[in-house]
Amino acid sequence: MFEARLGSTTLLKKIVDALKEILSQSTLDCSASGIQLQAMDNSHVSLVAMSLSRECFERYRCDRNVSLGLDLKSLMKVLKCASGDDAVTISAADKADKLQLRFESAGNERTADYELRLLNLEQDHLAIPETDYACIVHMPSTEFARICRDLATFSESVVIACSKDGIKFSASGELGSANITLSETSKGDVSLQVEEPVTLCFAGRYLNSFTRATSLADKVKIGLAADVPLLVEYPIEDHGYIRYYLAPKVDDPD
Amino acid sequence: MFEARLGSTTLLKKIVDALKEILSQSTLDCSASGIQLQAMDNSHVSLVAMSLSRECFERYRCDRNVSLGLDLKSLMKVLKCASGDDAVTISAADKADKLQLRFESAGNERTADYELRLLNLEQDHLAIPETDYACIVHMPSTEFARICRDLATFSESVVIACSKDGIKFSASGELGSANITLSETSKGDVSLQVEEPVTLCFAGRYLNSFTRATSLADKVKIGLAADVPLLVEYPIEDHGYIRYYLAPKVDDPD
DNA sequence: TCAGCATCAG
DNA sequence: CTGATGCTGA
């Protein structure tokens, strides 16, 4: 038996929304410690890892490990049947082929039960090595989203250069070019930890897809190191996160 | 001479909006007692009946019975030319081929006159037998609309099961299934009168089209009986109503 | 013809 | 931030 209850569906909607474009189907791995997900995106270029530890939930019970294969678009459709302030309980019997979702309205006048068919998905379990990033940047998540959106106008590729002086995002193409530099401000909304300066180039469309998670967190953490995938991490309420990984382009700034 | 005046066009807009999708053209039957409408929907599956008794109007005069054949989409276009708080007077001479509409602004600074061409429509006059429903449910109209919308995600068919314990709406399909149960709550926003429990299956798309009337009334009345069309009734300001009727599906819960 | 997207108003 | 509407692509 697996059962987990959240006080509001809004958080779950945001999480699924942050995943569903990049991952049409995926497996949730539920264990006593919480819920994990890890997968390559649909085009097998970037990688997503999500973790919600049991502390994220109002109630959490997982008698034995279960893997729940879900179609995330379908899950989103079901979540749309709930109001944002409904409490949601997801549950599955052992070896179930259905996920149960129960929505309870704030005043408890209304209960709606949904079942979502589970899928048997191939598990591509990827070990993500802990990386010692040469640069770690924290910045407002909306700012990161804004930059990714703006740079997409100029080029498919985005160059990120980070040093002690700041982090610079650049794109250039037919239209012209763009350079956005952020340095550590007194307000402390940008922070840099730089062991060694790094300059890397990434495909902007993936960066943009990562920003679907913007509403989950005020701050985003970016980790950079030479020849290692970029890390873009959005914390989820103290006890969880979504991490996106994207390998740098070998060359070819267009 | 026929003439009827409403203090605000908003009500009339809501009524036409509740009819125009389901009934592209229809005949208003005007008599001394008020205005009636009764017709099959465009696809001849469901049936709509509207009644506005003369008490609904600020002023009402109908010297002799007239039938006004209207294109409801065109009528809606004309109504969009009025502000919601304009007073509206509709009138027609005997044997007229035009409907007159006059909009007067609240302060009377502005008067606008419109004429709408009338149509000669075939009258399919259907007697609707008074039915003694086995179950009558009153519930918030927004809640009903919400349920119909949510269930449409899962299946074309909606099963409604009503007993003394509550009314249950269910749909199931490829994605999964949904069950929403309402029972009489302490707040009294759901009430059930059950002579005999009933379970019936309906085509969800028609239920959804009925909910275009949601803004007319806070509460909707649902009448159910075996082998008899479902009744969905929205009261209109104490002296009128829109009733929708839909025959149950014979079988085939998909 | 319908579903999804995007935009807009409350 | 949510619901509603209009558009566009499948």
PDB file of C-alpha atoms in Angstrom, chain A residues 36-225:
ATOM      1  CA  GLN A  36      11.690   9.935  -6.833  1.00  0.00           C
ATOM      2  CA  LEU A  37      11.690  10.295 -10.568  1.00  0.00           C
ATOM      3  CA  GLN A  38      14.562  10.219 -12.994  1.00  0.00           C
ATOM      4  CA  ALA A  39      14.447  10.139 -16.751  1.00  0.00           C
ATOM      5  CA  MET A  40      15.780  11.395 -20.032  1.00  0.00           C
ATOM      6  CA  ASP A  41      13.540  13.873 -21.775  1.00  0.00           C
ATOM      7  CA  ASN A  42      11.521  12.781 -24.793  1.00  0.00           C
ATOM      8  CA  SER A  43      14.340  13.552 -27.201  1.00  0.00           C
ATOM      9  CA  HIS A  44      16.948  11.885 -24.970  1.00  0.00           C
ATOM     10  CA  VAL A  45      19.075  14.961 -24.677  1.00  0.00           C
ATOM     11  CA  SER A  46      18.481  16.346 -21.238  1.00  0.00           C
ATOM     12  CA  LEU A  47      17.793  14.585 -17.995  1.00  0.00           C
ATOM     13  CA  VAL A  48      15.303  15.302 -15.235  1.00  0.00           C
ATOM     14  CA  ALA A  49      15.395  14.185 -11.649  1.00  0.00           C
ATOM     15  CA  MET A  50      12.693  14.940  -9.153  1.00  0.00           C
ATOM     16  CA  SER A  51      12.629  14.154  -5.490  1.00  0.00           C
ATOM     17  CA  LEU A  52       9.888  14.671  -2.949  1.00  0.00           C
ATOM     18  CA  SER A  53      10.881  13.359   0.418  1.00  0.00           C
ATOM     19  CA  ARG A  54       8.181  12.138   2.758  1.00  0.00           C
ATOM     20  CA  GLU A  55       8.390  15.356   4.726  1.00  0.00           C
ATOM     21  CA  CYS A  56       6.771  17.102   1.755  1.00  0.00           C
ATOM     22  CA  PHE A  57       3.502  15.346   2.508  1.00  0.00           C
ATOM     23  CA  GLU A  58       0.811  15.815   5.096  1.00  0.00           C
ATOM     24  CA  ARG A  59       0.555  12.078   5.329  1.00  0.00           C
ATOM     25  CA  TYR A  60       2.850   9.509   3.791  1.00  0.00           C
ATOM     26  CA  ARG A  61       2.812   5.765   3.834  1.00  0.00           C
ATOM     27  CA  CYS A  62       4.719   3.350   1.656  1.00  0.00           C
ATOM     28  CA  ASP A  63       4.782  -0.240   2.869  1.00  0.00           C
ATOM     29  CA  ARG A  64       6.870  -1.486   0.011  1.00  0.00           C
ATOM     30  CA  ASN A  65       8.611   0.109  -2.912  1.00  0.00           C
ATOM     31  CA  VAL A  66       6.388   0.674  -5.906  1.00  0.00           C
ATOM     32  CA  SER A  67       7.038   2.040  -9.356  1.00  0.00           C
ATOM     33  CA  LEU A  68       4.163   3.952 -10.879  1.00  0.00           C
ATOM     34  CA  GLY A  69       4.328   4.397 -14.641  1.00  0.00           C
ATOM     35  CA  LEU A  70       2.359   7.474 -15.537  1.00  0.00           C
ATOM     36  CA  ASP A  71       1.346   9.383 -18.584  1.00  0.00           C
ATOM     37  CA  LEU A  72       1.993  12.872 -17.308  1.00  0.00           C
ATOM     38  CA  LYS A  73      -0.402  14.576 -19.688  1.00  0.00           C
ATOM     39  CA  SER A  74      -3.168  12.292 -18.483  1.00  0.00           C
ATOM     40  CA  LEU A  75      -2.203  12.961 -14.911  1.00  0.00           C
ATOM     41  CA  MET A  76      -2.434  16.662 -15.622  1.00  0.00           C
ATOM     42  CA  LYS A  77      -5.902  16.211 -17.045  1.00  0.00           C
ATOM     43  CA  VAL A  78      -6.990  14.554 -13.844  1.00  0.00           C
ATOM     44  CA  LEU A  79      -5.380  17.254 -11.722  1.00  0.00           C
ATOM     45  CA  LYS A  80      -7.332  19.843 -13.667  1.00  0.00           C
ATOM     46  CA  CYS A  81     -10.443  18.283 -12.179  1.00  0.00           C
ATOM     47  CA  ALA A  82      -9.371  19.591  -8.770  1.00  0.00           C
ATOM     48  CA  SER A  83      -9.404  23.094  -7.424  1.00  0.00           C
ATOM     49  CA  GLY A  84      -6.063  24.444  -6.353  1.00  0.00           C
ATOM     50  CA  ASP A  85      -6.981  24.366  -2.686  1.00  0.00           C
ATOM     51  CA  ASP A  86      -8.374  20.839  -2.718  1.00  0.00           C
ATOM     52  CA  ALA A  87      -6.370  18.376  -0.698  1.00  0.00           C
ATOM     53  CA  VAL A  88      -5.150  15.512  -2.826  1.00  0.00           C
ATOM     54  CA  THR A  89      -4.391  11.964  -1.771  1.00  0.00           C
ATOM     55  CA  ILE A  90      -2.710   9.659  -4.229  1.00  0.00           C
ATOM     56  CA  SER A  91      -2.624   5.992  -3.501  1.00  0.00           C
ATOM     57  CA  ALA A  92      -1.990   2.640  -5.097  1.00  0.00           C
ATOM     58  CA  ALA A  93      -2.440  -0.876  -3.915  1.00  0.00           C
ATOM     59  CA  ASP A  94       0.585  -3.148  -4.223  1.00  0.00           C
ATOM     60  CA  LYS A  95       0.910  -4.286  -7.834  1.00  0.00           C
ATOM     61  CA  ALA A  96      -1.983  -2.083  -8.804  1.00  0.00           C
ATOM     62  CA  ASP A  97      -2.550  -1.151 -12.413  1.00  0.00           C
ATOM     63  CA  LYS A  98      -4.332   2.013 -11.356  1.00  0.00           C
ATOM     64  CA  LEU A  99      -3.403   5.076  -9.411  1.00  0.00           C
ATOM     65  CA  GLN A 100      -6.121   6.420  -7.141  1.00  0.00           C
ATOM     66  CA  LEU A 101      -6.511  10.142  -6.693  1.00  0.00           C
ATOM     67  CA  ARG A 102      -8.897  11.642  -4.189  1.00  0.00           C
ATOM     68  CA  PHE A 103      -9.641  15.343  -4.088  1.00  0.00           C
ATOM     69  CA  GLU A 104     -11.275  16.802  -1.027  1.00  0.00           C
ATOM     70  CA  SER A 105     -12.514  20.361  -0.983  1.00  0.00           C
ATOM     71  CA  ALA A 106     -11.335  22.705   1.725  1.00  0.00           C
ATOM     72  CA  GLY A 107     -14.576  22.431   3.696  1.00  0.00           C
ATOM     73  CA  ASN A 108     -14.903  18.726   2.929  1.00  0.00           C
ATOM     74  CA  GLU A 109     -18.319  19.096   1.268  1.00  0.00           C
ATOM     75  CA  ARG A 110     -17.068  17.513  -1.861  1.00  0.00           C
ATOM     76  CA  THR A 111     -15.068  14.390  -2.541  1.00  0.00           C
ATOM     77  CA  ALA A 112     -14.069  13.325  -6.004  1.00  0.00           C
ATOM     78  CA  ASP A 113     -12.320  10.073  -6.764  1.00  0.00           C
ATOM     79  CA  TYR A 114     -10.338   9.414  -9.882  1.00  0.00           C
ATOM     80  CA  GLU A 115      -8.445   6.441 -11.159  1.00  0.00           C
ATOM     81  CA  LEU A 116      -5.639   6.801 -13.606  1.00  0.00           C
ATOM     82  CA  ARG A 117      -4.410   3.863 -15.570  1.00  0.00           C
ATOM     83  CA  LEU A 118      -0.787   2.983 -14.888  1.00  0.00           C
ATOM     84  CA  LEU A 119       1.674   2.095 -17.600  1.00  0.00           C
ATOM     85  CA  ASN A 120       4.425  -0.455 -17.765  1.00  0.00           C
ATOM     86  CA  LEU A 121       7.371   1.659 -18.712  1.00  0.00           C
ATOM     87  CA  GLU A 122      10.909   0.693 -19.339  1.00  0.00           C
ATOM     88  CA  GLN A 123      13.094   1.847 -16.541  1.00  0.00           C
ATOM     89  CA  ASP A 124      16.161   3.633 -17.751  1.00  0.00           C
ATOM     90  CA  HIS A 125      17.871   4.046 -14.459  1.00  0.00           C
ATOM     91  CA  LEU A 126      20.691   6.412 -14.773  1.00  0.00           C
ATOM     92  CA  ALA A 127      23.187   7.099 -12.111  1.00  0.00           C
ATOM     93  CA  ILE A 128      23.844  10.783 -11.876  1.00  0.00           C
ATOM     94  CA  PRO A 129      27.299  11.275 -10.436  1.00  0.00           C
ATOM     95  CA  GLU A 130      27.606  13.922  -7.803  1.00  0.00           C
ATOM     96  CA  THR A 131      29.555  16.635  -9.495  1.00  0.00           C
ATOM     97  CA  ASP A 132      31.816  19.171  -7.908  1.00  0.00           C
ATOM     98  CA  TYR A 133      30.763  22.192  -9.935  1.00  0.00           C
ATOM     99  CA  ALA A 134      33.365  24.804 -10.737  1.00  0.00           C
ATOM    100  CA  CYS A 135      30.679  27.474 -10.544  1.00  0.00           C
ATOM    101  CA  ILE A 136      27.466  27.497  -8.581  1.00  0.00           C
ATOM    102  CA  VAL A 137      25.076  30.368  -9.120  1.00  0.00           C
ATOM    103  CA  HIS A 138      21.864  31.150  -7.309  1.00  0.00           C
ATOM    104  CA  MET A 139      19.573  33.638  -8.947  1.00  0.00           C
ATOM    105  CA  PRO A 140      15.888  34.516  -9.040  1.00  0.00           C
ATOM    106  CA  SER A 141      14.079  31.865 -11.039  1.00  0.00           C
ATOM    107  CA  THR A 142      12.002  34.437 -12.896  1.00  0.00           C
ATOM    108  CA  GLU A 143      15.166  36.209 -13.970  1.00  0.00           C
ATOM    109  CA  PHE A 144      16.581  32.995 -15.365  1.00  0.00           C
ATOM    110  CA  ALA A 145      13.354  32.326 -17.229  1.00  0.00           C
ATOM    111  CA  ARG A 146      13.359  35.827 -18.625  1.00  0.00           C
ATOM    112  CA  ILE A 147      16.908  35.501 -19.874  1.00  0.00           C
ATOM    113  CA  CYS A 148      16.303  32.135 -21.518  1.00  0.00           C
ATOM    114  CA  ARG A 149      13.232  33.474 -23.244  1.00  0.00           C
ATOM    115  CA  ASP A 150      14.933  36.637 -24.418  1.00  0.00           C
ATOM    116  CA  LEU A 151      18.033  34.899 -25.743  1.00  0.00           C
ATOM    117  CA  ALA A 152      15.983  32.410 -27.747  1.00  0.00           C
ATOM    118  CA  THR A 153      15.139  35.281 -30.077  1.00  0.00           C
ATOM    119  CA  PHE A 154      18.729  35.495 -31.217  1.00  0.00           C
ATOM    120  CA  SER A 155      20.075  32.002 -31.494  1.00  0.00           C
ATOM    121  CA  GLU A 156      19.464  28.370 -30.809  1.00  0.00           C
ATOM    122  CA  SER A 157      22.579  28.351 -28.675  1.00  0.00           C
ATOM    123  CA  VAL A 158      23.228  30.113 -25.425  1.00  0.00           C
ATOM    124  CA  VAL A 159      26.727  30.666 -24.083  1.00  0.00           C
ATOM    125  CA  ILE A 160      27.022  30.827 -20.336  1.00  0.00           C
ATOM    126  CA  ALA A 161      30.244  32.285 -19.004  1.00  0.00           C
ATOM    127  CA  CYS A 162      30.788  32.409 -15.283  1.00  0.00           C
ATOM    128  CA  SER A 163      33.604  33.953 -13.327  1.00  0.00           C
ATOM    129  CA  LYS A 164      34.033  35.730 -10.026  1.00  0.00           C
ATOM    130  CA  ASP A 165      32.849  38.888 -11.722  1.00  0.00           C
ATOM    131  CA  GLY A 166      29.475  37.455 -12.627  1.00  0.00           C
ATOM    132  CA  ILE A 167      27.510  35.175 -14.886  1.00  0.00           C
ATOM    133  CA  LYS A 168      27.052  36.174 -18.496  1.00  0.00           C
ATOM    134  CA  PHE A 169      24.448  34.745 -20.871  1.00  0.00           C
ATOM    135  CA  SER A 170      25.064  35.354 -24.562  1.00  0.00           C
ATOM    136  CA  ALA A 171      23.417  34.533 -27.844  1.00  0.00           C
ATOM    137  CA  SER A 172      24.126  35.802 -31.310  1.00  0.00           C
ATOM    138  CA  GLY A 173      22.625  35.158 -34.674  1.00  0.00           C
ATOM    139  CA  GLU A 174      21.259  36.814 -37.774  1.00  0.00           C
ATOM    140  CA  LEU A 175      19.241  39.397 -35.932  1.00  0.00           C
ATOM    141  CA  GLY A 176      22.124  40.535 -33.826  1.00  0.00           C
ATOM    142  CA  SER A 177      23.368  39.525 -30.440  1.00  0.00           C
ATOM    143  CA  ALA A 178      22.490  39.680 -26.795  1.00  0.00           C
ATOM    144  CA  ASN A 179      24.593  39.661 -23.647  1.00  0.00           C
ATOM    145  CA  ILE A 180      23.112  39.627 -20.195  1.00  0.00           C
ATOM    146  CA  THR A 181      25.426  39.818 -17.230  1.00  0.00           C
ATOM    147  CA  LEU A 182      24.482  39.351 -13.623  1.00  0.00           C
ATOM    148  CA  SER A 183      26.848  40.054 -10.781  1.00  0.00           C
ATOM    149  CA  GLU A 184      26.456  39.583  -7.071  1.00  0.00           C
ATOM    150  CA  THR A 185      24.248  42.394  -5.965  1.00  0.00           C
ATOM    151  CA  SER A 186      24.100  43.932  -2.563  1.00  0.00           C
ATOM    152  CA  LYS A 187      20.517  42.714  -2.306  1.00  0.00           C
ATOM    153  CA  GLY A 188      21.895  39.217  -2.432  1.00  0.00           C
ATOM    154  CA  ASP A 189      19.451  37.917  -4.994  1.00  0.00           C
ATOM    155  CA  VAL A 190      22.326  36.656  -7.120  1.00  0.00           C
ATOM    156  CA  SER A 191      25.108  34.688  -5.506  1.00  0.00           C
ATOM    157  CA  LEU A 192      28.173  33.151  -7.105  1.00  0.00           C
ATOM    158  CA  GLN A 193      30.495  30.470  -5.797  1.00  0.00           C
ATOM    159  CA  VAL A 194      33.321  30.230  -8.292  1.00  0.00           C
ATOM    160  CA  GLU A 195      36.213  27.832  -7.938  1.00  0.00           C
ATOM    161  CA  GLU A 196      37.272  28.291 -11.495  1.00  0.00           C
ATOM    162  CA  PRO A 197      35.812  30.338 -14.355  1.00  0.00           C
ATOM    163  CA  VAL A 198      33.853  28.353 -16.965  1.00  0.00           C
ATOM    164  CA  THR A 199      32.438  29.105 -20.400  1.00  0.00           C
ATOM    165  CA  LEU A 200      30.015  26.647 -21.946  1.00  0.00           C
ATOM    166  CA  CYS A 201      27.468  26.558 -24.744  1.00  0.00           C
ATOM    167  CA  PHE A 202      23.976  25.037 -24.484  1.00  0.00           C
ATOM    168  CA  ALA A 203      20.940  24.477 -26.647  1.00  0.00           C
ATOM    169  CA  GLY A 204      18.533  27.222 -25.647  1.00  0.00           C
ATOM    170  CA  ARG A 205      15.387  25.232 -26.269  1.00  0.00           C
ATOM    171  CA  TYR A 206      16.199  22.870 -23.423  1.00  0.00           C
ATOM    172  CA  LEU A 207      17.022  25.706 -21.077  1.00  0.00           C
ATOM    173  CA  ASN A 208      13.653  27.171 -21.944  1.00  0.00           C
ATOM    174  CA  SER A 209      11.871  23.921 -21.257  1.00  0.00           C
ATOM    175  CA  PHE A 210      13.502  23.794 -17.823  1.00  0.00           C
ATOM    176  CA  THR A 211      11.951  27.112 -16.932  1.00  0.00           C
ATOM    177  CA  ARG A 212       8.526  25.473 -16.824  1.00  0.00           C
ATOM    178  CA  ALA A 213       9.491  24.863 -13.201  1.00  0.00           C
ATOM    179  CA  THR A 214       9.837  28.564 -12.437  1.00  0.00           C
ATOM    180  CA  SER A 215       6.705  28.797 -10.351  1.00  0.00           C
ATOM    181  CA  LEU A 216       7.982  26.108  -7.997  1.00  0.00           C
ATOM    182  CA  ALA A 217      10.690  28.242  -6.455  1.00  0.00           C
ATOM    183  CA  ASP A 218      11.827  31.818  -6.139  1.00  0.00           C
ATOM    184  CA  LYS A 219      15.444  30.893  -6.662  1.00  0.00           C
ATOM    185  CA  VAL A 220      17.122  28.597  -9.111  1.00  0.00           C
ATOM    186  CA  LYS A 221      20.535  27.034  -8.614  1.00  0.00           C
ATOM    187  CA  ILE A 222      22.810  26.640 -11.602  1.00  0.00           C
ATOM    188  CA  GLY A 223      25.868  24.414 -11.512  1.00  0.00           C
ATOM    189  CA  LEU A 224      28.548  24.565 -14.179  1.00  0.00           C
ATOM    190  CA  ALA A 225      31.752  22.672 -14.820  1.00  0.00           C
TER     191      ALA A 225
END
